[in-house]
């Protein structure tokens, strides 16, 4: 924990990858084109129409710049070989994961084809080639795919922020855990519903250490560690 906090969470070094992330975001924020989106799950609290401007999606749906830098450092620190992202949107976090470990194999799931297509072409423009984009509804994918292989060492849960969906994905993915697995849940305090999901996850017998960064709930399954819940503001 000490190592993770000092060498990763509070690492103040300005990595060159941060400017790639900045440029990725900038080009989306400058993109005034509209796309037709398919709304899923808990949906958006911001948009009413299904025609949305790319710049506005980038502003409201994606990972913040500060969080992206932290996600980059976490990926760089753990060097997971296999990563799953649940909720691609425009790929702001996908590109971060990719840059964090260029040797990893990343699978990212997104239900909205038009949004995913933008993410895919943005990543190609940045030469981020270790990503497989899967256009699918999350639960049908997680129920139907053979999840035992590969064992994702890092999973970023960032789509459908409802209690039921979060706990369903948690259960569906449990067979893939190893001692090294790290799971990151976004928006654990977003609603009462998500608070309850987070409490259930923390109390699960397979979960040992958790870290609450307020925005994220980070989960570890290391059997050698005592069950302990940390709160760390990053
Ligand atoms: C919060 S956004 C992801 C943001 C992205 N990880 C980032 O940091 O830029 C959530 C995405 O999940 C997708 N989504 C939500 N529920 C879904 C479901 N049940 N199946 C498939 N896609 C879903 C939405 O279309 C949306 O693009």
Coordinates of N, CA and C and ligand atoms in Angstrom, one line a residue:
X1 N 0.8 -1.2 0.0 CA 0.0 0.0 0.0 C 0.9 1.3 0.0
X2 N 1.9 1.2 0.9 CA 2.8 2.4 1.0 C 3.5 2.6 -0.4
X3 N 3.9 1.6 -1.0 CA 4.5 1.7 -2.3 C 3.6 2.3 -3.4
X4 N 2.4 1.7 -3.4 CA 1.4 2.2 -4.4 C 1.1 3.7 -4.2
X5 N 0.9 4.1 -2.9 CA 0.6 5.5 -2.6 C 1.7 6.4 -3.0
X6 N 2.9 6.1 -2.6 CA 4.0 7.0 -2.8 C 4.6 6.9 -4.2
X7 N 4.6 5.7 -4.8 CA 5.3 5.6 -6.1 C 4.3 5.8 -7.3
X8 N 3.0 5.7 -7.0 CA 2.0 5.8 -8.0 C 1.0 7.0 -7.8
X9 N 0.2 6.9 -6.7 CA -0.8 7.9 -6.5 C -0.2 9.3 -6.4
X10 N 0.8 9.4 -5.6 CA 1.4 10.8 -5.4 C 2.6 11.0 -6.3
X11 N 2.8 10.3 -7.3 CA 3.9 10.5 -8.2 C 3.6 11.8 -9.0
X12 N 4.5 12.8 -8.8 CA 4.2 14.1 -9.4 C 5.0 14.3 -10.8
X13 N 5.7 13.3 -11.2 CA 6.4 13.4 -12.4 C 5.5 13.7 -13.6
X14 N 6.0 14.6 -14.5 CA 5.2 15.0 -15.7 C 5.6 14.0 -16.8
X15 N 4.8 12.9 -17.0 CA 5.1 11.9 -18.0 C 4.8 12.5 -19.4
X16 N 5.7 12.2 -20.4 CA 5.4 12.7 -21.8 C 4.1 12.2 -22.3
X17 N 3.6 11.0 -21.8 CA 2.3 10.5 -22.3 C 1.1 11.5 -21.9
X18 N 1.4 12.3 -20.9 CA 0.3 13.3 -20.5 C 0.0 14.2 -21.6
X19 N 1.0 14.6 -22.4 CA 0.7 15.5 -23.5 C -0.1 14.8 -24.7
X20 N 0.2 13.5 -24.8 CA -0.6 12.7 -25.8 C -2.1 12.7 -25.4
X21 N -2.3 12.5 -24.1 CA -3.7 12.4 -23.5 C -4.4 13.8 -23.7
X22 N -3.6 14.8 -23.5 CA -4.1 16.2 -23.7 C -4.5 16.4 -25.1
X23 N -3.7 16.0 -26.0 CA -4.0 16.2 -27.5 C -5.2 15.4 -27.9
X24 N -5.3 14.2 -27.4 CA -6.4 13.3 -27.7 C -7.7 14.0 -27.3
X25 N -7.7 14.5 -26.0 CA -8.9 15.2 -25.5 C -9.2 16.5 -26.3
X26 N -8.1 17.2 -26.6 CA -8.3 18.5 -27.3 C -9.0 18.3 -28.7
X27 N -8.6 17.2 -29.4 CA -9.1 17.0 -30.7 C -10.6 16.6 -30.6
X28 N -11.0 16.0 -29.5 CA -12.4 15.7 -29.3 C -13.2 16.9 -28.9
X29 N -12.6 17.8 -28.1 CA -13.3 19.0 -27.6 C -13.5 20.0 -28.8
X30 N -12.6 19.8 -29.8 CA -12.7 20.7 -31.0 C -13.6 20.2 -32.0
X31 N -14.1 18.9 -31.8 CA -14.9 18.3 -32.8 C -16.4 18.7 -32.7
X32 N -16.9 19.5 -33.5 CA -18.3 20.0 -33.4 C -19.3 19.2 -34.1
X33 N -18.9 18.1 -34.7 CA -19.9 17.2 -35.4 C -20.8 16.6 -34.5
X34 N -22.0 16.2 -35.0 CA -23.0 15.6 -34.2 C -23.1 14.1 -34.6
X35 N -23.3 13.2 -33.6 CA -23.6 11.8 -33.9 C -24.8 11.4 -33.3
X36 N -25.4 10.3 -33.8 CA -26.6 9.7 -33.3 C -26.2 8.7 -32.2
X37 N -26.6 8.9 -31.0 CA -26.1 7.9 -30.0 C -27.3 7.0 -29.5
X38 N -26.9 5.8 -29.1 CA -27.8 4.9 -28.5 C -27.6 5.0 -27.0
X39 N -28.6 5.3 -26.2 CA -28.5 5.4 -24.8 C -28.7 4.1 -24.1
X40 N -27.9 3.9 -23.1 CA -28.0 2.6 -22.3 C -28.1 2.8 -20.8
X41 N -28.6 1.8 -20.2 CA -28.5 1.7 -18.7 C -29.0 2.9 -18.0
X42 N -28.2 3.3 -17.0 CA -28.5 4.5 -16.1 C -28.6 5.7 -17.0
X43 N -28.1 5.7 -18.2 CA -28.2 6.8 -19.2 C -27.5 8.1 -18.7
X44 N -27.7 9.1 -19.5 CA -27.1 10.4 -19.2 C -28.1 11.3 -18.5
X45 N -27.5 12.0 -17.5 CA -28.3 13.0 -16.8 C -28.3 14.3 -17.5
X46 N -27.5 14.4 -18.6 CA -27.3 15.7 -19.2 C -28.1 15.9 -20.5
X47 N -28.1 14.8 -21.4 CA -28.6 15.0 -22.7 C -30.1 14.5 -22.8
X48 N -30.8 15.2 -23.7 CA -32.2 14.7 -23.9 C -32.3 14.1 -25.2
X49 N -31.8 14.8 -26.3 CA -31.9 14.2 -27.6 C -30.9 13.1 -27.8
X50 N -31.1 12.3 -28.8 CA -30.1 11.3 -29.1 C -29.1 11.7 -30.1
X51 N -29.2 13.0 -30.6 CA -28.2 13.5 -31.5 C -27.3 14.4 -30.6
X52 N -26.0 14.0 -30.5 CA -25.2 14.7 -29.6 C -23.9 15.2 -30.3
X53 N -23.4 16.3 -29.8 CA -22.2 16.9 -30.3 C -21.0 16.2 -29.7
X54 N -20.0 15.8 -30.5 CA -18.9 15.0 -30.0 C -18.2 15.8 -28.9
X55 N -18.0 17.1 -29.1 CA -17.3 17.9 -28.1 C -18.0 17.9 -26.7
X56 N -19.4 17.8 -26.8 CA -20.1 17.8 -25.5 C -20.0 16.5 -24.9
X57 N -20.0 15.4 -25.6 CA -19.8 14.0 -25.0 C -18.5 14.0 -24.3
X58 N -17.5 14.5 -25.0 CA -16.1 14.5 -24.4 C -16.1 15.3 -23.1
X59 N -16.8 16.4 -23.1 CA -16.8 17.2 -21.9 C -17.5 16.6 -20.7
X60 N -18.6 15.8 -21.0 CA -19.4 15.3 -19.9 C -19.3 13.8 -19.6
X61 N -19.0 13.0 -20.6 CA -19.0 11.5 -20.3 C -17.7 10.9 -20.0
X62 N -16.6 11.6 -20.4 CA -15.3 10.9 -20.2 C -14.6 11.2 -18.9
X63 N -13.6 10.5 -18.8 CA -12.7 10.6 -17.6 C -12.1 12.0 -17.5
X64 N -11.9 12.6 -16.4 CA -11.4 13.9 -16.3 C -9.9 13.9 -16.5
X65 N -9.3 15.0 -16.8 CA -7.8 15.0 -17.1 C -7.0 14.5 -15.9
X66 N -7.4 14.9 -14.7 CA -6.7 14.5 -13.5 C -6.8 12.9 -13.3
X67 N -8.0 12.4 -13.5 CA -8.3 11.0 -13.3 C -7.5 10.2 -14.4
X68 N -7.5 10.8 -15.6 CA -6.8 10.1 -16.7 C -5.3 9.9 -16.3
X69 N -4.7 10.9 -15.8 CA -3.3 10.8 -15.4 C -3.1 9.8 -14.3
X70 N -4.1 9.7 -13.4 CA -4.0 8.7 -12.3 C -4.2 7.3 -12.9
X71 N -5.1 7.1 -13.8 CA -5.3 5.8 -14.4 C -4.1 5.4 -15.2
X72 N -3.5 6.4 -15.9 CA -2.2 6.1 -16.6 C -1.2 5.6 -15.6
X73 N -1.0 6.2 -14.5 CA 0.0 5.8 -13.5 C -0.3 4.5 -12.9
X74 N -1.6 4.2 -12.6 CA -2.0 2.9 -12.1 C -1.6 1.8 -13.1
X75 N -1.9 2.0 -14.4 CA -1.6 1.0 -15.4 C -0.1 0.8 -15.5
X76 N 0.6 1.9 -15.5 CA 2.0 1.9 -15.6 C 2.6 1.2 -14.4
X77 N 2.1 1.4 -13.2 CA 2.6 0.8 -12.0 C 2.4 -0.8 -12.0
X78 N 1.2 -1.2 -12.3 CA 0.9 -2.6 -12.2 C 1.3 -3.4 -13.5
X79 N 1.4 -2.7 -14.6 CA 1.8 -3.3 -15.9 C 0.9 -4.6 -16.2
X80 N -0.4 -4.4 -16.2 CA -1.3 -5.6 -16.5 C -1.1 -6.0 -17.9
X81 N -1.1 -7.3 -18.1 CA -0.9 -7.8 -19.5 C -2.3 -7.7 -20.3
X82 N -3.3 -7.9 -19.5 CA -4.6 -8.0 -20.1 C -5.6 -7.1 -19.4
X83 N -6.3 -6.2 -20.1 CA -7.1 -5.2 -19.5 C -8.5 -5.2 -20.1
X84 N -9.5 -5.0 -19.3 CA -10.9 -4.9 -19.8 C -11.4 -3.5 -19.4
X85 N -12.0 -2.8 -20.3 CA -12.7 -1.6 -20.0 C -14.2 -1.8 -20.3
X86 N -15.1 -1.5 -19.3 CA -16.5 -1.6 -19.5 C -17.0 -0.2 -19.7
X87 N -17.2 0.2 -21.0 CA -17.7 1.6 -21.3 C -16.6 2.4 -21.9
X88 N -16.5 2.3 -23.3 CA -15.5 3.0 -24.0 C -15.8 4.5 -24.2
X89 N -17.0 4.8 -24.5 CA -17.4 6.2 -25.0 C -16.4 6.6 -26.1
X90 N -15.8 7.8 -25.9 CA -14.9 8.3 -27.0 C -13.5 7.9 -26.8
X91 N -13.2 7.0 -25.8 CA -11.9 6.4 -25.7 C -10.9 7.2 -24.9
X92 N -11.4 8.2 -24.1 CA -10.5 9.0 -23.3 C -9.8 8.1 -22.3
X93 N -10.5 7.1 -21.7 CA -9.8 6.2 -20.7 C -9.1 5.1 -21.5
X94 N -9.7 4.7 -22.6 CA -9.0 3.6 -23.3 C -7.6 3.9 -23.8
X95 N -7.5 5.2 -24.3 CA -6.2 5.6 -24.7 C -5.2 5.7 -23.5
X96 N -5.7 6.1 -22.4 CA -4.9 6.1 -21.2 C -4.4 4.8 -20.8
X97 N -5.3 3.8 -20.8 CA -4.9 2.4 -20.5 C -3.8 1.9 -21.4
X98 N -4.1 2.2 -22.7 CA -3.1 1.8 -23.8 C -1.7 2.4 -23.5
X99 N -1.7 3.7 -23.2 CA -0.4 4.3 -23.0 C 0.3 3.8 -21.7
X100 N -0.5 3.4 -20.8 CA 0.0 3.0 -19.5 C 0.8 1.7 -19.6
X101 N 0.4 0.8 -20.5 CA 1.2 -0.4 -20.8 C 1.0 -0.7 -22.3
X102 N 1.9 -0.3 -23.1 CA 1.8 -0.5 -24.6 C 1.9 -2.0 -24.9
X103 N 2.4 -2.8 -24.0 CA 2.5 -4.3 -24.3 C 1.2 -5.0 -23.8
X104 N 0.3 -4.3 -23.3 CA -0.9 -5.0 -22.8 C -1.9 -5.3 -24.0
X105 N -2.8 -6.2 -23.7 CA -3.9 -6.4 -24.7 C -5.2 -5.9 -24.0
X106 N -5.8 -4.9 -24.7 CA -6.9 -4.2 -24.1 C -8.2 -4.6 -24.8
X107 N -9.2 -4.9 -24.1 CA -10.5 -5.1 -24.7 C -11.4 -4.0 -24.1
X108 N -12.1 -3.3 -25.0 CA -13.0 -2.3 -24.5 C -14.4 -2.5 -25.0
X109 N -15.5 -2.4 -24.2 CA -16.8 -2.7 -24.6 C -17.7 -1.4 -24.6
X110 N -18.4 -1.3 -25.7 CA -19.3 -0.1 -25.9 C -20.5 -0.5 -26.7
X111 N -21.7 -0.1 -26.2 CA -22.9 -0.4 -26.8 C -23.3 0.5 -28.0
X112 N -22.8 1.7 -28.0 CA -23.2 2.7 -29.0 C -22.1 2.6 -30.1
X113 N -22.5 2.1 -31.3 CA -21.6 1.9 -32.4 C -21.0 3.2 -32.9
X114 N -21.8 4.3 -33.0 CA -21.3 5.6 -33.5 C -20.2 6.2 -32.6
X115 N -20.5 6.1 -31.3 CA -19.5 6.6 -30.3 C -18.2 5.8 -30.4
X116 N -18.4 4.5 -30.4 CA -17.2 3.6 -30.5 C -16.4 3.8 -31.7
X117 N -17.0 4.1 -32.8 CA -16.3 4.3 -34.1 C -15.4 5.5 -34.0
X118 N -15.9 6.6 -33.3 CA -15.0 7.8 -33.1 C -13.8 7.4 -32.2
X119 N -14.1 6.6 -31.2 CA -13.0 6.2 -30.3 C -11.9 5.4 -31.0
X120 N -12.4 4.5 -31.9 CA -11.5 3.7 -32.6 C -10.6 4.5 -33.6
X121 N -11.2 5.4 -34.3 CA -10.4 6.2 -35.2 C -9.4 7.1 -34.5
X122 N -9.9 7.7 -33.3 CA -9.0 8.5 -32.6 C -7.7 7.7 -32.1
X123 N -8.0 6.5 -31.6 CA -6.9 5.7 -31.1 C -6.0 5.3 -32.3
X124 N -6.5 5.0 -33.4 CA -5.7 4.7 -34.6 C -4.8 5.9 -35.0
X125 N -5.4 7.1 -34.9 CA -4.6 8.3 -35.2 C -3.4 8.4 -34.3
X126 N -3.6 8.0 -33.1 CA -2.5 8.1 -32.1 C -1.6 6.9 -32.1
X127 N -1.8 6.0 -33.1 CA -1.0 4.7 -33.1 C -1.2 3.8 -31.9
X128 N -2.3 3.8 -31.3 CA -2.6 3.0 -30.2 C -3.2 1.7 -30.7
X129 N -2.4 0.7 -30.9 CA -2.8 -0.5 -31.7 C -3.1 -1.7 -30.8
X130 N -3.0 -1.6 -29.5 CA -3.2 -2.8 -28.6 C -4.6 -2.9 -28.1
X131 N -5.6 -2.3 -28.8 CA -6.9 -2.2 -28.3 C -7.9 -3.0 -29.2
X132 N -8.7 -3.8 -28.6 CA -9.8 -4.5 -29.4 C -11.1 -3.8 -29.0
X133 N -11.8 -3.2 -29.9 CA -13.1 -2.5 -29.6 C -14.2 -3.5 -29.9
X134 N -15.1 -3.7 -28.9 CA -16.2 -4.6 -29.1 C -17.5 -3.8 -28.9
X135 N -18.3 -3.8 -30.0 CA -19.6 -3.2 -29.9 C -20.6 -4.2 -29.4
X136 N -21.0 -4.0 -28.2 CA -21.9 -4.9 -27.5 C -22.7 -4.3 -26.3
X137 N -23.8 -4.9 -26.0 CA -24.4 -4.6 -24.7 C -23.6 -5.3 -23.6
X138 N -23.3 -4.7 -22.5 CA -22.3 -5.3 -21.6 C -22.7 -6.7 -21.0
X139 N -24.0 -6.7 -20.5 CA -24.3 -8.0 -19.8 C -24.4 -9.2 -20.8
X140 N -24.9 -8.9 -22.0 CA -25.0 -10.0 -22.9 C -23.5 -10.5 -23.3
X141 N -22.6 -9.5 -23.4 CA -21.2 -9.9 -23.7 C -20.6 -10.7 -22.5
X142 N -20.8 -10.2 -21.3 CA -20.2 -10.8 -20.2 C -20.8 -12.2 -19.9
X143 N -22.1 -12.4 -20.2 CA -22.8 -13.7 -20.0 C -22.3 -14.7 -21.1
X144 N -22.1 -14.2 -22.3 CA -21.9 -15.1 -23.4 C -20.5 -15.4 -23.7
X145 N -19.5 -14.5 -23.3 CA -18.1 -14.8 -23.7 C -17.5 -15.8 -22.7
X146 N -16.4 -16.4 -23.2 CA -15.7 -17.3 -22.3 C -14.8 -16.5 -21.4
X147 N -15.2 -16.2 -20.2 CA -14.5 -15.2 -19.4 C -13.3 -15.8 -18.7
X148 N -13.1 -17.1 -18.6 CA -12.0 -17.7 -17.9 C -10.7 -17.3 -18.6
X149 N -10.8 -17.2 -19.9 CA -9.5 -16.8 -20.7 C -9.8 -15.6 -21.5
X150 N -9.1 -14.5 -21.4 CA -8.0 -14.4 -20.5 C -8.5 -13.9 -19.1
X151 N -7.6 -14.0 -18.1 CA -7.9 -13.4 -16.8 C -7.5 -12.0 -16.9
X152 N -8.4 -11.1 -16.9 CA -8.1 -9.7 -17.0 C -7.4 -9.3 -15.7
X153 N -6.2 -8.7 -15.8 CA -5.5 -8.2 -14.6 C -5.9 -6.9 -14.1
X154 N -6.5 -6.1 -15.0 CA -7.1 -4.8 -14.7 C -8.4 -4.7 -15.4
X155 N -9.4 -4.3 -14.6 CA -10.7 -4.0 -15.2 C -11.2 -2.6 -14.7
X156 N -11.6 -1.8 -15.7 CA -12.1 -0.4 -15.4 C -13.6 -0.5 -15.7
X157 N -14.4 -0.4 -14.6 CA -15.8 -0.4 -14.8 C -16.3 1.0 -14.9
X158 N -16.7 1.4 -16.1 CA -17.2 2.8 -16.3 C -18.4 2.9 -17.2
X159 N -19.4 2.1 -17.0 CA -20.6 2.2 -17.8 C -21.7 1.7 -17.0
X160 N -22.9 2.2 -17.2 CA -24.1 1.7 -16.5 C -24.0 1.8 -15.0
X161 N -24.0 3.0 -14.5 CA -23.7 3.2 -13.1 C -25.0 3.0 -12.2
X162 N -25.5 1.7 -12.3 CA -26.6 1.4 -11.4 C -26.2 0.3 -10.5
X163 N -26.8 0.1 -9.4 CA -26.4 -0.9 -8.4 C -26.5 -2.3 -9.0
X164 N -27.7 -2.6 -9.6 CA -27.9 -3.9 -10.1 C -26.9 -4.3 -11.2
X165 N -26.7 -3.4 -12.1 CA -25.7 -3.7 -13.2 C -24.3 -3.8 -12.7
X166 N -23.9 -3.0 -11.7 CA -22.6 -3.0 -11.2 C -22.3 -4.4 -10.5
X167 N -23.3 -4.8 -9.7 CA -23.2 -6.1 -9.0 C -23.3 -7.3 -9.9
X168 N -24.1 -7.1 -11.0 CA -24.1 -8.2 -12.0 C -22.8 -8.4 -12.6
X169 N -22.1 -7.3 -13.1 CA -20.8 -7.4 -13.7 C -19.8 -7.9 -12.8
X170 N -19.9 -7.5 -11.5 CA -19.0 -8.0 -10.5 C -19.1 -9.5 -10.4
X171 N -20.3 -10.0 -10.3 CA -20.4 -11.5 -10.1 C -20.0 -12.2 -11.4
X172 N -20.4 -11.6 -12.6 CA -20.0 -12.3 -13.8 C -18.5 -12.4 -14.0
X173 N -17.8 -11.4 -13.5 CA -16.4 -11.3 -13.8 C -15.6 -12.0 -12.7
X174 N -16.2 -12.4 -11.5 CA -15.5 -13.0 -10.4 C -14.7 -14.2 -10.8
X175 N -15.2 -15.1 -11.7 CA -14.4 -16.3 -12.1 C -13.0 -15.9 -12.7
X176 N -12.8 -14.7 -13.2 CA -11.6 -14.3 -13.9 C -10.5 -13.8 -12.9
X177 N -10.8 -13.7 -11.6 CA -9.8 -13.0 -10.7 C -8.6 -13.9 -10.4
X178 N -7.5 -13.3 -10.2 CA -6.3 -14.0 -9.7 C -5.8 -13.1 -8.5
X179 N -4.7 -13.5 -8.0 CA -4.2 -12.8 -6.8 C -3.7 -11.4 -7.2
X180 N -3.4 -11.2 -8.5 CA -2.9 -9.9 -9.0 C -4.0 -9.0 -9.5
X181 N -5.2 -9.4 -9.6 CA -6.2 -8.7 -10.2 C -6.5 -7.3 -9.5
X182 N -6.7 -6.3 -10.3 CA -7.1 -5.0 -9.8 C -8.3 -4.5 -10.5
X183 N -9.4 -4.1 -9.8 CA -10.6 -3.7 -10.4 C -10.8 -2.2 -10.0
X184 N -11.2 -1.4 -10.9 CA -11.5 0.0 -10.6 C -13.0 0.3 -10.9
X185 N -13.7 0.7 -9.9 CA -15.1 1.1 -10.2 C -15.3 2.6 -10.2
X186 N -15.8 3.2 -11.2 CA -16.0 4.6 -11.3 C -17.3 5.0 -10.6
X187 N -17.3 6.2 -10.1 CA -18.5 6.9 -9.6 C -19.2 6.1 -8.4
X188 N -18.4 5.6 -7.5 CA -19.0 4.8 -6.4 C -19.9 5.6 -5.5
X189 N -19.7 7.0 -5.5 CA -20.6 7.8 -4.6 C -21.6 8.6 -5.4
X190 N -21.8 8.2 -6.7 CA -22.6 9.0 -7.6 C -24.0 9.1 -7.2
X191 N -24.5 8.0 -6.6 CA -25.9 7.9 -6.1 C -26.0 7.0 -4.9
X192 N -27.2 7.0 -4.3 CA -27.4 6.1 -3.1 C -27.2 4.6 -3.6
X193 N -27.7 4.4 -4.8 CA -27.7 3.1 -5.4 C -26.2 2.6 -5.6
X194 N -25.4 3.5 -6.0 CA -24.0 3.1 -6.2 C -23.2 3.0 -4.9
X195 N -23.6 3.8 -3.9 CA -23.0 3.7 -2.6 C -23.3 2.2 -2.0
X196 N -24.6 1.8 -2.3 CA -25.0 0.4 -1.8 C -24.2 -0.6 -2.5
X197 N -24.0 -0.4 -3.8 CA -23.2 -1.4 -4.6 C -21.8 -1.5 -4.1
X198 N -21.2 -0.3 -3.8 CA -19.8 -0.3 -3.3 C -19.7 -1.0 -1.9
X199 N -20.7 -0.8 -1.0 CA -20.7 -1.5 0.3 C -20.8 -3.0 0.1
X200 N -21.6 -3.4 -0.8 CA -21.7 -4.9 -1.1 C -20.4 -5.4 -1.6
X201 N -19.8 -4.7 -2.5 CA -18.5 -5.1 -3.1 C -17.4 -5.2 -2.0
X202 N -17.4 -4.2 -1.1 CA -16.4 -4.2 0.0 C -16.5 -5.4 0.9
X203 N -17.8 -5.8 1.1 CA -18.1 -6.8 2.1 C -18.0 -8.2 1.5
X204 N -17.8 -8.3 0.2 CA -17.7 -9.6 -0.5 C -16.5 -10.4 0.1
X205 N -16.7 -11.7 0.4 CA -15.6 -12.5 1.0 C -14.4 -12.6 0.1
X206 N -14.5 -12.5 -1.2 CA -13.3 -12.6 -2.0 C -12.5 -11.3 -2.1
X207 N -13.1 -10.2 -1.7 CA -12.4 -8.9 -1.7 C -11.6 -8.8 -0.4
X208 N -10.3 -8.4 -0.6 CA -9.5 -8.2 0.6 C -9.3 -6.7 0.8
X209 N -8.4 -6.1 0.0 CA -8.2 -4.6 0.3 C -9.0 -3.8 -0.7
X210 N -9.5 -2.7 -0.2 CA -10.2 -1.7 -1.1 C -9.6 -0.3 -0.8
X211 N -9.7 0.5 -1.8 CA -9.3 1.9 -1.7 C -10.4 2.8 -2.2
X212 N -10.9 3.7 -1.4 CA -11.9 4.7 -1.8 C -11.2 6.0 -2.1
X213 N -11.1 6.4 -3.4 CA -10.5 7.7 -3.7 C -11.6 8.7 -3.9
X214 N -12.8 8.4 -3.5 CA -14.0 9.2 -3.6 C -14.6 9.0 -5.0
X215 N -13.9 9.3 -6.1 CA -14.5 9.0 -7.4 C -14.4 7.5 -7.7
X216 N -13.4 6.9 -7.3 CA -13.2 5.5 -7.6 C -13.2 4.6 -6.4
X217 N -13.6 3.4 -6.6 CA -13.4 2.3 -5.7 C -12.4 1.3 -6.3
X218 N -11.3 1.1 -5.7 CA -10.3 0.2 -6.2 C -10.3 -1.1 -5.4
X219 N -10.3 -2.2 -6.0 CA -10.5 -3.5 -5.4 C -9.4 -4.4 -5.6
X220 N -8.9 -5.1 -4.6 CA -7.8 -6.1 -4.7 C -8.3 -7.4 -4.1
X221 N -7.8 -8.5 -4.6 CA -8.2 -9.8 -4.1 C -7.0 -10.6 -3.5
X222 N -6.0 -9.9 -3.2 CA -4.7 -10.6 -2.7 C -5.0 -11.4 -1.4
X223 N -4.8 -12.7 -1.5 CA -5.2 -13.5 -0.3 C -4.3 -13.3 0.9
X224 N -3.0 -12.9 0.6 CA -2.1 -12.7 1.7 C -2.4 -11.5 2.5
X225 N -3.3 -10.6 2.0 CA -3.5 -9.4 2.8 C -4.8 -9.5 3.6
X226 N -4.7 -8.9 4.8 CA -5.9 -8.8 5.6 C -7.0 -8.0 5.0
X227 N -8.2 -8.3 5.3 CA -9.3 -7.4 4.7 C -9.1 -6.0 5.4
X228 N -9.0 -5.0 4.5 CA -8.9 -3.6 5.1 C -9.4 -2.6 4.0
X229 N -10.1 -1.6 4.5 CA -10.6 -0.6 3.6 C -9.9 0.8 3.9
X230 N -9.3 1.3 2.8 CA -8.6 2.6 2.9 C -9.4 3.7 2.2
X231 N -9.2 4.9 2.7 CA -9.8 6.0 2.0 C -8.6 6.9 1.7
X232 N -8.3 7.2 0.5 CA -7.2 8.0 0.1 C -7.6 9.0 -0.9
X233 N -7.5 10.3 -0.6 CA -7.9 11.3 -1.6 C -6.7 11.6 -2.5
X234 N -6.9 11.3 -3.8 CA -5.8 11.5 -4.7 C -6.1 12.7 -5.6
Ligands
LIG1 C1 -19.3 7.0 -18.7 S1 -19.2 6.4 -20.4 C2 -17.6 5.7 -20.5 C3 -16.5 6.8 -20.4 C4 -15.1 6.3 -20.8 N1 -14.7 5.1 -20.0 C5 -14.1 7.4 -20.6 O1 -13.5 7.6 -19.6 O2 -14.0 8.2 -21.6 C6 -20.2 5.0 -20.4 C7 -20.4 4.4 -21.7 O3 -21.0 3.1 -21.5 C8 -22.0 2.9 -22.5 N2 -23.0 2.0 -21.9 C9 -23.7 2.2 -20.8 N3 -24.5 1.1 -20.5 C10 -24.2 0.2 -21.4 C11 -24.6 -1.1 -21.6 N4 -25.5 -1.7 -20.8 N5 -24.1 -1.8 -22.7 C12 -23.3 -1.2 -23.5 N6 -22.8 0.0 -23.4 C13 -23.3 0.7 -22.4 C14 -22.5 4.2 -22.9 O4 -23.0 4.2 -24.3 C15 -21.3 5.1 -22.7 O5 -20.6 5.4 -23.8

